[in-house]
Amino acid sequence: MPTDPTSTLESLPRGPGGPGLDLTGPDPELLALPAPPRQERTVTVVLMAVTAIAALWMAIALLGEARYALSPGRPADVGDLAPLRPTADLANRYVRAAGLLGTRGAIRYGRAAEGDSFRLAPVAGNPALWVEIRVPEGFEGPRFVPPSTFAGRLVPFRSAGIRHARLAAEVEEQTGTAVTDDAWLLIDGSSPRASRWAVALVALFLGFAGWNLFGIARVLHRVRDAKQA
């Protein structure tokens, strides 16, 4: 007895891969899945945003030293420091100079993870110009004689960077001497070659910030897709 193909197809069970697959209604198994954790997602986005902002801030704070690392490696001779009044064209430049250091306002300090110590003192006869010198480990003491010739980075005191951010306040706290707003700082021994670490760190922080911003964009894009669905 001949059979009707249409009635045979209609009698087949409906399901995935079957000829009677129904695509008009939502999948009950998908509807039964739990909703995505909104609170955890929000915390993740906030943490990634804070990390990106911190990385960008560090990159901006090190930008001056990174630019100095890319400057010419031959120092400019500026002569005697006592009569020197630096101008904008000398900002963030590698210079060579000579001069005597004063004692009023001079301080001594160290940095974490460094065995050497540092001294900061104004130039004798020029209180608006300060010099930072590095004292090798084991040479610090009452008999230490500071040098009279210097070669290093010349920069406005307030723009010296994150490693010197607290120096002006430390001078005032320890000695009562105020560092003027127009003061300049000569960082002895800081050559462009020795500052190349700043370029690497700026690139690292920018990459880290970009990675976090890309992750935030992906998370928010998935949230919008879920709402549209």
mmCIF file of C-alpha atoms in Angstrom:
data_model
loop_
_atom_site.group_PDB
_atom_site.id
_atom_site.type_symbol
_atom_site.label_atom_id
_atom_site.label_comp_id
_atom_site.label_asym_id
_atom_site.label_seq_id
_atom_site.Cartn_x
_atom_site.Cartn_y
_atom_site.Cartn_z
ATOM 1 C CA MET A 1 0.000 0.000 0.000
ATOM 2 C CA PRO A 2 1.632 3.375 -0.990
ATOM 3 C CA THR A 3 2.499 5.760 1.792
ATOM 4 C CA ASP A 4 2.248 9.552 1.829
ATOM 5 C CA PRO A 5 5.757 11.105 2.231
ATOM 6 C CA THR A 6 4.306 14.258 3.774
ATOM 7 C CA SER A 7 2.550 12.369 6.530
ATOM 8 C CA THR A 8 5.726 10.366 7.174
ATOM 9 C CA LEU A 9 7.832 13.556 7.700
ATOM 10 C CA GLU A 10 5.240 15.068 9.986
ATOM 11 C CA SER A 11 5.198 11.915 12.102
ATOM 12 C CA LEU A 12 9.002 12.062 12.693
ATOM 13 C CA PRO A 13 10.151 13.404 16.078
ATOM 14 C CA ARG A 14 11.303 16.976 16.142
ATOM 15 C CA GLY A 15 14.808 17.567 17.512
ATOM 16 C CA PRO A 16 18.346 18.668 16.671
ATOM 17 C CA GLY A 17 19.422 17.337 13.266
ATOM 18 C CA GLY A 18 16.027 15.852 12.516
ATOM 19 C CA PRO A 19 13.876 16.684 9.509
ATOM 20 C CA GLY A 20 11.342 18.263 11.790
ATOM 21 C CA LEU A 21 13.768 20.793 13.357
ATOM 22 C CA ASP A 22 11.827 23.729 14.783
ATOM 23 C CA LEU A 23 13.795 27.019 14.610
ATOM 24 C CA THR A 24 10.929 29.324 15.499
ATOM 25 C CA GLY A 25 11.038 29.064 19.286
ATOM 26 C CA PRO A 26 13.781 29.568 21.933
ATOM 27 C CA ASP A 27 15.803 26.618 23.118
ATOM 28 C CA PRO A 28 14.535 25.640 26.575
ATOM 29 C CA GLU A 29 18.000 24.383 27.571
ATOM 30 C CA LEU A 30 19.527 27.800 26.851
ATOM 31 C CA LEU A 31 16.760 29.505 28.809
ATOM 32 C CA ALA A 32 17.528 27.249 31.765
ATOM 33 C CA LEU A 33 21.173 28.429 31.958
ATOM 34 C CA PRO A 34 21.958 30.849 34.823
ATOM 35 C CA ALA A 35 22.392 34.554 34.015
ATOM 36 C CA PRO A 36 25.977 35.822 33.719
ATOM 37 C CA PRO A 37 27.463 37.117 36.997
ATOM 38 C CA ARG A 38 26.924 40.868 36.686
ATOM 39 C CA GLN A 39 28.641 41.843 39.931
ATOM 40 C CA GLU A 40 31.840 39.930 39.142
ATOM 41 C CA ARG A 41 31.846 41.389 35.632
ATOM 42 C CA THR A 42 31.512 44.922 36.978
ATOM 43 C CA VAL A 43 34.351 44.376 39.452
ATOM 44 C CA THR A 44 36.545 43.037 36.647
ATOM 45 C CA VAL A 45 35.864 46.057 34.432
ATOM 46 C CA VAL A 46 36.564 48.482 37.292
ATOM 47 C CA LEU A 47 39.848 46.774 38.190
ATOM 48 C CA MET A 48 40.972 46.771 34.573
ATOM 49 C CA ALA A 49 40.085 50.464 34.247
ATOM 50 C CA VAL A 50 42.016 51.362 37.415
ATOM 51 C CA THR A 51 45.007 49.342 36.191
ATOM 52 C CA ALA A 52 44.921 51.063 32.804
ATOM 53 C CA ILE A 53 44.769 54.518 34.411
ATOM 54 C CA ALA A 54 47.674 53.683 36.746
ATOM 55 C CA ALA A 55 49.767 52.392 33.844
ATOM 56 C CA LEU A 56 49.050 55.525 31.800
ATOM 57 C CA TRP A 57 49.975 57.708 34.772
ATOM 58 C CA MET A 58 53.295 55.894 35.186
ATOM 59 C CA ALA A 59 54.025 56.219 31.466
ATOM 60 C CA ILE A 60 53.333 59.971 31.588
ATOM 61 C CA ALA A 61 55.474 60.351 34.739
ATOM 62 C CA LEU A 62 58.431 58.681 32.995
ATOM 63 C CA LEU A 63 57.951 60.431 29.664
ATOM 64 C CA GLY A 64 60.473 63.179 30.434
ATOM 65 C CA GLU A 65 63.229 60.691 31.229
ATOM 66 C CA ALA A 66 62.332 58.669 28.147
ATOM 67 C CA ARG A 67 62.677 61.765 25.946
ATOM 68 C CA TYR A 68 66.015 62.515 27.601
ATOM 69 C CA ALA A 69 67.202 58.975 26.809
ATOM 70 C CA LEU A 70 66.607 59.678 23.108
ATOM 71 C CA SER A 71 68.509 62.990 23.135
ATOM 72 C CA PRO A 72 72.057 63.416 21.718
ATOM 73 C CA GLY A 73 74.726 61.563 23.678
ATOM 74 C CA ARG A 74 77.316 64.360 23.604
ATOM 75 C CA PRO A 75 77.031 66.831 26.517
ATOM 76 C CA ALA A 76 76.692 70.545 25.897
ATOM 77 C CA ASP A 77 79.310 72.606 27.737
ATOM 78 C CA VAL A 78 77.580 75.290 29.847
ATOM 79 C CA GLY A 79 80.672 76.446 31.748
ATOM 80 C CA ASP A 80 80.539 77.713 35.324
ATOM 81 C CA LEU A 81 77.355 76.974 37.254
ATOM 82 C CA ALA A 82 77.504 80.008 39.543
ATOM 83 C CA PRO A 83 76.384 82.594 36.954
ATOM 84 C CA LEU A 84 74.269 80.159 34.935
ATOM 85 C CA ARG A 85 70.599 81.014 34.467
ATOM 86 C CA PRO A 86 69.187 78.079 32.472
ATOM 87 C CA THR A 87 66.647 78.789 29.738
ATOM 88 C CA ALA A 88 64.046 76.565 28.084
ATOM 89 C CA ASP A 89 66.488 75.384 25.406
ATOM 90 C CA LEU A 90 68.576 73.687 28.128
ATOM 91 C CA ALA A 91 65.648 71.838 29.690
ATOM 92 C CA ASN A 92 66.099 68.063 29.730
ATOM 93 C CA ARG A 93 69.553 68.343 28.129
ATOM 94 C CA TYR A 94 72.774 66.466 28.711
ATOM 95 C CA VAL A 95 75.295 69.096 29.876
ATOM 96 C CA ARG A 96 78.813 69.422 31.214
ATOM 97 C CA ALA A 97 79.564 72.076 33.849
ATOM 98 C CA ALA A 98 81.853 73.102 36.687
ATOM 99 C CA GLY A 99 81.162 74.693 40.045
ATOM 100 C CA LEU A 100 81.365 74.472 43.806
ATOM 101 C CA LEU A 101 78.525 73.143 45.936
ATOM 102 C CA GLY A 102 77.182 75.016 48.937
ATOM 103 C CA THR A 103 76.205 73.567 52.285
ATOM 104 C CA ARG A 104 73.014 75.485 53.116
ATOM 105 C CA GLY A 105 70.081 73.207 52.353
ATOM 106 C CA ALA A 106 72.254 70.223 51.410
ATOM 107 C CA ILE A 107 70.842 66.812 52.288
ATOM 108 C CA ARG A 108 71.938 63.186 52.054
ATOM 109 C CA TYR A 109 69.569 60.340 51.237
ATOM 110 C CA GLY A 110 69.331 56.847 49.792
ATOM 111 C CA ARG A 111 67.008 54.885 47.550
ATOM 112 C CA ALA A 112 65.504 51.453 47.973
ATOM 113 C CA ALA A 113 67.432 48.575 46.381
ATOM 114 C CA GLU A 114 70.514 50.793 45.814
ATOM 115 C CA GLY A 115 73.691 50.535 47.840
ATOM 116 C CA ASP A 116 74.965 53.953 46.767
ATOM 117 C CA SER A 117 73.829 57.086 48.552
ATOM 118 C CA PHE A 118 73.022 60.507 47.118
ATOM 119 C CA ARG A 119 73.711 64.104 48.046
ATOM 120 C CA LEU A 120 71.724 67.124 46.950
ATOM 121 C CA ALA A 121 73.179 70.597 47.349
ATOM 122 C CA PRO A 122 72.737 74.057 45.846
ATOM 123 C CA VAL A 123 75.478 75.606 43.757
ATOM 124 C CA ALA A 124 77.557 78.094 45.727
ATOM 125 C CA GLY A 125 76.526 81.560 44.583
ATOM 126 C CA ASN A 126 73.476 80.268 42.693
ATOM 127 C CA PRO A 127 70.716 79.027 45.067
ATOM 128 C CA ALA A 128 68.320 78.501 42.142
ATOM 129 C CA LEU A 129 70.500 75.703 40.770
ATOM 130 C CA TRP A 130 70.894 72.378 42.599
ATOM 131 C CA VAL A 131 73.115 69.377 41.897
ATOM 132 C CA GLU A 132 72.481 65.750 42.782
ATOM 133 C CA ILE A 133 75.589 63.580 43.045
ATOM 134 C CA ARG A 134 75.874 59.841 43.588
ATOM 135 C CA VAL A 135 78.256 58.645 46.298
ATOM 136 C CA PRO A 136 79.492 55.085 45.688
ATOM 137 C CA GLU A 137 78.901 52.581 48.454
ATOM 138 C CA GLY A 138 81.702 52.689 50.994
ATOM 139 C CA PHE A 139 82.842 56.223 50.097
ATOM 140 C CA GLU A 140 80.260 58.095 52.171
ATOM 141 C CA GLY A 141 81.660 59.767 55.254
ATOM 142 C CA PRO A 142 82.945 63.008 56.754
ATOM 143 C CA ARG A 143 86.046 62.921 54.553
ATOM 144 C CA PHE A 144 84.087 62.718 51.314
ATOM 145 C CA VAL A 145 84.935 65.623 49.016
ATOM 146 C CA PRO A 146 82.238 66.432 46.434
ATOM 147 C CA PRO A 147 83.361 66.872 42.835
ATOM 148 C CA SER A 148 83.654 70.256 41.165
ATOM 149 C CA THR A 149 82.904 69.099 37.615
ATOM 150 C CA PHE A 150 79.648 67.507 36.583
ATOM 151 C CA ALA A 151 78.027 65.885 33.563
ATOM 152 C CA GLY A 152 74.382 64.930 33.582
ATOM 153 C CA ARG A 153 70.769 65.818 32.984
ATOM 154 C CA LEU A 154 69.762 69.457 33.468
ATOM 155 C CA VAL A 155 66.045 69.892 34.087
ATOM 156 C CA PRO A 156 63.644 72.212 35.959
ATOM 157 C CA PHE A 157 63.402 70.938 39.526
ATOM 158 C CA ARG A 158 59.628 70.484 39.378
ATOM 159 C CA SER A 159 59.906 68.461 36.137
ATOM 160 C CA ALA A 160 62.698 66.117 37.223
ATOM 161 C CA GLY A 161 60.438 63.076 37.292
ATOM 162 C CA ILE A 162 58.944 60.571 39.681
ATOM 163 C CA ARG A 163 62.273 59.643 41.325
ATOM 164 C CA HIS A 164 62.782 63.260 42.418
ATOM 165 C CA ALA A 165 59.178 64.117 43.222
ATOM 166 C CA ARG A 166 59.757 64.419 46.996
ATOM 167 C CA LEU A 167 63.188 66.040 46.976
ATOM 168 C CA ALA A 168 62.016 69.648 47.314
ATOM 169 C CA ALA A 169 59.811 68.732 50.277
ATOM 170 C CA GLU A 170 62.645 66.747 51.880
ATOM 171 C CA VAL A 171 64.979 69.731 51.647
ATOM 172 C CA GLU A 172 62.466 71.968 53.390
ATOM 173 C CA GLU A 173 61.639 69.365 56.053
ATOM 174 C CA GLN A 174 65.264 68.539 56.903
ATOM 175 C CA THR A 175 66.916 71.955 56.580
ATOM 176 C CA GLY A 176 64.171 74.567 56.508
ATOM 177 C CA THR A 177 65.452 75.827 53.158
ATOM 178 C CA ALA A 178 62.777 76.284 50.499
ATOM 179 C CA VAL A 179 63.444 75.222 46.920
ATOM 180 C CA THR A 180 62.090 78.013 44.720
ATOM 181 C CA ASP A 181 59.606 77.279 41.964
ATOM 182 C CA ASP A 182 62.074 78.378 39.294
ATOM 183 C CA ALA A 183 64.904 76.169 40.611
ATOM 184 C CA TRP A 184 66.778 73.805 38.283
ATOM 185 C CA LEU A 185 68.385 70.439 38.995
ATOM 186 C CA LEU A 186 71.544 68.939 37.504
ATOM 187 C CA ILE A 187 71.561 65.150 37.979
ATOM 188 C CA ASP A 188 75.241 64.277 37.839
ATOM 189 C CA GLY A 189 76.095 61.011 36.097
ATOM 190 C CA SER A 190 72.724 60.678 34.363
ATOM 191 C CA SER A 191 73.579 60.292 30.681
ATOM 192 C CA PRO A 192 71.061 59.515 27.919
ATOM 193 C CA ARG A 193 72.520 56.020 27.567
ATOM 194 C CA ALA A 194 72.064 55.366 31.285
ATOM 195 C CA SER A 195 68.422 56.465 31.052
ATOM 196 C CA ARG A 196 67.316 54.009 28.373
ATOM 197 C CA TRP A 197 65.515 51.971 30.995
ATOM 198 C CA ALA A 198 62.858 54.713 30.982
ATOM 199 C CA VAL A 199 62.069 54.059 27.305
ATOM 200 C CA ALA A 200 61.527 50.371 28.024
ATOM 201 C CA LEU A 201 59.294 51.115 31.008
ATOM 202 C CA VAL A 202 57.179 53.642 29.082
ATOM 203 C CA ALA A 203 56.638 51.080 26.318
ATOM 204 C CA LEU A 204 55.773 48.428 28.912
ATOM 205 C CA PHE A 205 53.252 50.637 30.728
ATOM 206 C CA LEU A 206 51.638 51.787 27.470
ATOM 207 C CA GLY A 207 51.315 48.184 26.310
ATOM 208 C CA PHE A 208 49.831 47.162 29.650
ATOM 209 C CA ALA A 209 47.329 50.021 29.534
ATOM 210 C CA GLY A 210 46.362 49.144 25.948
ATOM 211 C CA TRP A 211 45.868 45.478 26.849
ATOM 212 C CA ASN A 212 43.528 46.397 29.725
ATOM 213 C CA LEU A 213 41.543 48.847 27.576
ATOM 214 C CA PHE A 214 41.179 46.172 24.893
ATOM 215 C CA GLY A 215 39.928 43.727 27.530
ATOM 216 C CA ILE A 216 37.364 46.250 28.776
ATOM 217 C CA ALA A 217 36.127 46.802 25.220
ATOM 218 C CA ARG A 218 35.698 43.049 24.699
ATOM 219 C CA VAL A 219 33.776 42.612 27.949
ATOM 220 C CA LEU A 220 31.430 45.523 27.236
ATOM 221 C CA HIS A 221 30.924 44.358 23.641
ATOM 222 C CA ARG A 222 29.791 40.939 24.879
ATOM 223 C CA VAL A 223 27.377 42.586 27.312
ATOM 224 C CA ARG A 224 25.775 44.587 24.476
ATOM 225 C CA ASP A 225 25.498 41.461 22.324
ATOM 226 C CA ALA A 226 23.796 39.609 25.170
ATOM 227 C CA LYS A 227 21.243 42.395 25.611
ATOM 228 C CA GLN A 228 20.491 42.452 21.892
ATOM 229 C CA ALA A 229 19.974 38.701 21.850
#
